[in-house]
């Protein structure tokens, strides 16, 4: 599937790509898009996810967009700031109840660009501990403060 899907996405034929991925789970779609992005480093993979988000916003698609921006496409100017948007939407869409998405904000504080402020990272770590008092990542962050 990857070669034909990649061809559709690279050429901007998103409707065909959507038809082709219609039956895939979010996990399978994420795997396909990550593999393609590692191979061709094309921003069109991100554009495809954005086209899906326009049709139906959900946390799974925002997480995919986040992952694309911080892993295979992180070298692009502004990639971490685009990832920040998606990380914040994941947190909002889950009503700040999911540690996985909160931890993405801490990650974006620790990268060299520090796209998340110290204050937001502190608030995020405190929220994480309110959900799980033993969450090591949040404890370590607050110890350093």
mmCIF file of C-alpha atoms in Angstrom:
data_model
loop_
_atom_site.group_PDB
_atom_site.id
_atom_site.type_symbol
_atom_site.label_atom_id
_atom_site.label_comp_id
_atom_site.label_asym_id
_atom_site.label_seq_id
_atom_site.Cartn_x
_atom_site.Cartn_y
_atom_site.Cartn_z
ATOM 1 C CA UNK A 1 0.000 0.000 0.000
ATOM 2 C CA UNK A 2 2.769 2.415 0.885
ATOM 3 C CA UNK A 3 4.050 3.046 -2.666
ATOM 4 C CA UNK A 4 0.647 3.841 -4.184
ATOM 5 C CA UNK A 5 -0.442 5.803 -1.114
ATOM 6 C CA UNK A 6 2.827 7.722 -1.165
ATOM 7 C CA UNK A 7 2.299 8.584 -4.825
ATOM 8 C CA UNK A 8 -1.200 9.921 -4.142
ATOM 9 C CA UNK A 9 -0.051 11.998 -1.183
ATOM 10 C CA UNK A 10 3.080 13.390 -2.859
ATOM 11 C CA UNK A 11 1.003 14.500 -5.851
ATOM 12 C CA UNK A 12 -1.673 16.050 -3.634
ATOM 13 C CA UNK A 13 -4.353 13.549 -4.619
ATOM 14 C CA UNK A 14 -5.774 13.446 -1.119
ATOM 15 C CA UNK A 15 -9.224 12.159 -2.071
ATOM 16 C CA UNK A 16 -7.670 9.042 -3.587
ATOM 17 C CA UNK A 17 -5.395 8.693 -0.563
ATOM 18 C CA UNK A 18 -8.410 8.971 1.762
ATOM 19 C CA UNK A 19 -10.237 6.261 -0.160
ATOM 20 C CA UNK A 20 -7.181 4.045 0.045
ATOM 21 C CA UNK A 21 -6.788 4.533 3.810
ATOM 22 C CA UNK A 22 -10.502 4.423 4.646
ATOM 23 C CA UNK A 23 -10.325 0.960 6.211
ATOM 24 C CA UNK A 24 -7.088 1.507 8.146
ATOM 25 C CA UNK A 25 -7.083 1.979 11.899
ATOM 26 C CA UNK A 26 -5.471 5.169 13.204
ATOM 27 C CA UNK A 27 -2.488 3.106 14.300
ATOM 28 C CA UNK A 28 -2.076 1.600 10.834
ATOM 29 C CA UNK A 29 -2.453 4.997 9.166
ATOM 30 C CA UNK A 30 0.117 6.469 11.543
ATOM 31 C CA UNK A 31 2.537 3.675 10.671
ATOM 32 C CA UNK A 32 2.085 4.199 6.933
ATOM 33 C CA UNK A 33 2.541 7.976 7.162
ATOM 34 C CA UNK A 34 5.573 7.729 9.437
ATOM 35 C CA UNK A 35 7.233 5.241 7.097
ATOM 36 C CA UNK A 36 6.597 7.481 4.100
ATOM 37 C CA UNK A 37 7.814 10.605 5.897
ATOM 38 C CA UNK A 38 11.052 8.886 6.882
ATOM 39 C CA UNK A 39 11.601 7.803 3.280
ATOM 40 C CA UNK A 40 10.765 11.003 1.426
ATOM 41 C CA UNK A 41 10.724 13.749 4.099
ATOM 42 C CA UNK A 42 7.812 15.407 2.318
ATOM 43 C CA UNK A 43 5.612 17.977 4.012
ATOM 44 C CA UNK A 44 2.725 16.577 1.967
ATOM 45 C CA UNK A 45 2.372 13.805 4.565
ATOM 46 C CA UNK A 46 1.553 16.506 7.108
ATOM 47 C CA UNK A 47 -0.754 18.249 4.619
ATOM 48 C CA UNK A 48 -2.652 14.986 4.184
ATOM 49 C CA UNK A 49 -3.239 14.710 7.938
ATOM 50 C CA UNK A 50 -4.364 18.333 8.002
ATOM 51 C CA UNK A 51 -6.884 17.570 5.242
ATOM 52 C CA UNK A 52 -8.263 14.775 7.421
ATOM 53 C CA UNK A 53 -8.432 17.125 10.413
ATOM 54 C CA UNK A 54 -10.440 19.639 8.386
ATOM 55 C CA UNK A 55 -13.054 16.952 7.824
ATOM 56 C CA UNK A 56 -13.091 15.629 11.377
ATOM 57 C CA UNK A 57 -11.015 16.928 14.246
ATOM 58 C CA UNK A 58 -9.961 14.256 16.705
ATOM 59 C CA UNK A 59 -7.141 13.542 19.091
ATOM 60 C CA UNK A 60 -5.755 10.640 17.052
ATOM 61 C CA UNK A 61 -5.130 12.795 13.991
ATOM 62 C CA UNK A 62 -3.595 15.579 16.081
ATOM 63 C CA UNK A 63 -1.297 13.000 17.677
ATOM 64 C CA UNK A 64 -0.248 11.777 14.206
ATOM 65 C CA UNK A 65 0.488 15.345 13.122
ATOM 66 C CA UNK A 66 2.462 15.920 16.333
ATOM 67 C CA UNK A 67 4.523 12.777 15.763
ATOM 68 C CA UNK A 68 5.280 13.698 12.147
ATOM 69 C CA UNK A 69 6.523 17.116 13.197
ATOM 70 C CA UNK A 70 8.740 15.926 16.063
ATOM 71 C CA UNK A 71 10.207 12.802 14.499
ATOM 72 C CA UNK A 72 10.707 12.616 10.717
ATOM 73 C CA UNK A 73 9.982 16.270 9.875
ATOM 74 C CA UNK A 74 11.575 17.957 12.896
ATOM 75 C CA UNK A 75 14.342 19.437 10.743
ATOM 76 C CA UNK A 76 11.839 21.761 9.022
ATOM 77 C CA UNK A 77 11.758 25.355 10.235
ATOM 78 C CA UNK A 78 8.824 25.760 12.582
ATOM 79 C CA UNK A 79 8.159 22.022 12.921
ATOM 80 C CA UNK A 80 8.268 22.097 16.718
ATOM 81 C CA UNK A 81 5.876 25.052 16.802
ATOM 82 C CA UNK A 82 3.465 23.183 14.534
ATOM 83 C CA UNK A 83 3.849 20.192 16.867
ATOM 84 C CA UNK A 84 3.027 22.455 19.816
ATOM 85 C CA UNK A 85 -0.309 23.360 18.254
ATOM 86 C CA UNK A 86 -1.183 19.683 17.889
ATOM 87 C CA UNK A 87 0.057 18.826 21.383
ATOM 88 C CA UNK A 88 -2.144 21.540 22.882
ATOM 89 C CA UNK A 89 -5.174 20.405 20.868
ATOM 90 C CA UNK A 90 -4.658 16.834 22.116
ATOM 91 C CA UNK A 91 -4.605 18.136 25.684
ATOM 92 C CA UNK A 92 -7.717 20.263 25.100
ATOM 93 C CA UNK A 93 -9.637 17.487 23.349
ATOM 94 C CA UNK A 94 -8.956 15.134 26.262
ATOM 95 C CA UNK A 95 -9.894 17.784 28.866
ATOM 96 C CA UNK A 96 -6.364 17.665 30.343
ATOM 97 C CA UNK A 97 -7.101 14.109 31.542
ATOM 98 C CA UNK A 98 -4.566 12.107 29.509
ATOM 99 C CA UNK A 99 -0.961 12.011 30.695
ATOM 100 C CA UNK A 100 0.289 10.807 27.298
ATOM 101 C CA UNK A 101 -0.715 14.084 25.702
ATOM 102 C CA UNK A 102 0.397 16.215 28.622
ATOM 103 C CA UNK A 103 3.829 14.593 28.398
ATOM 104 C CA UNK A 104 4.140 15.872 24.824
ATOM 105 C CA UNK A 105 4.127 19.400 26.239
ATOM 106 C CA UNK A 106 6.966 18.546 28.622
ATOM 107 C CA UNK A 107 8.879 17.036 25.717
ATOM 108 C CA UNK A 108 8.543 20.305 23.803
ATOM 109 C CA UNK A 109 9.943 22.150 26.808
ATOM 110 C CA UNK A 110 13.040 19.935 26.922
ATOM 111 C CA UNK A 111 14.071 20.255 23.280
ATOM 112 C CA UNK A 112 16.684 22.904 22.439
ATOM 113 C CA UNK A 113 14.043 25.235 20.945
ATOM 114 C CA UNK A 114 12.050 25.130 24.225
ATOM 115 C CA UNK A 115 8.786 25.929 22.481
ATOM 116 C CA UNK A 116 6.912 25.417 25.757
ATOM 117 C CA UNK A 117 7.616 28.039 28.412
ATOM 118 C CA UNK A 118 8.879 27.198 31.879
ATOM 119 C CA UNK A 119 5.533 28.285 33.340
ATOM 120 C CA UNK A 120 3.472 26.095 31.007
ATOM 121 C CA UNK A 121 5.811 23.145 31.614
ATOM 122 C CA UNK A 122 5.491 23.635 35.380
ATOM 123 C CA UNK A 123 1.678 23.762 35.180
ATOM 124 C CA UNK A 124 1.712 20.686 32.951
ATOM 125 C CA UNK A 125 3.900 18.714 35.358
ATOM 126 C CA UNK A 126 1.631 19.648 38.272
ATOM 127 C CA UNK A 127 -1.412 18.520 36.279
ATOM 128 C CA UNK A 128 0.296 15.233 35.462
ATOM 129 C CA UNK A 129 0.973 14.601 39.143
ATOM 130 C CA UNK A 130 -2.638 15.363 40.007
ATOM 131 C CA UNK A 131 -3.599 12.553 37.610
ATOM 132 C CA UNK A 132 -0.825 10.186 38.706
ATOM 133 C CA UNK A 133 1.112 11.141 41.862
ATOM 134 C CA UNK A 134 3.873 8.665 40.955
ATOM 135 C CA UNK A 135 4.505 9.885 37.409
ATOM 136 C CA UNK A 136 8.310 9.969 37.245
ATOM 137 C CA UNK A 137 8.712 12.397 34.335
ATOM 138 C CA UNK A 138 6.684 15.078 36.109
ATOM 139 C CA UNK A 139 8.420 14.477 39.445
ATOM 140 C CA UNK A 140 11.852 14.811 37.850
ATOM 141 C CA UNK A 141 10.865 18.024 36.102
ATOM 142 C CA UNK A 142 9.573 19.604 39.315
ATOM 143 C CA UNK A 143 12.687 18.530 41.273
ATOM 144 C CA UNK A 144 14.896 20.480 38.875
ATOM 145 C CA UNK A 145 12.861 23.624 39.283
#
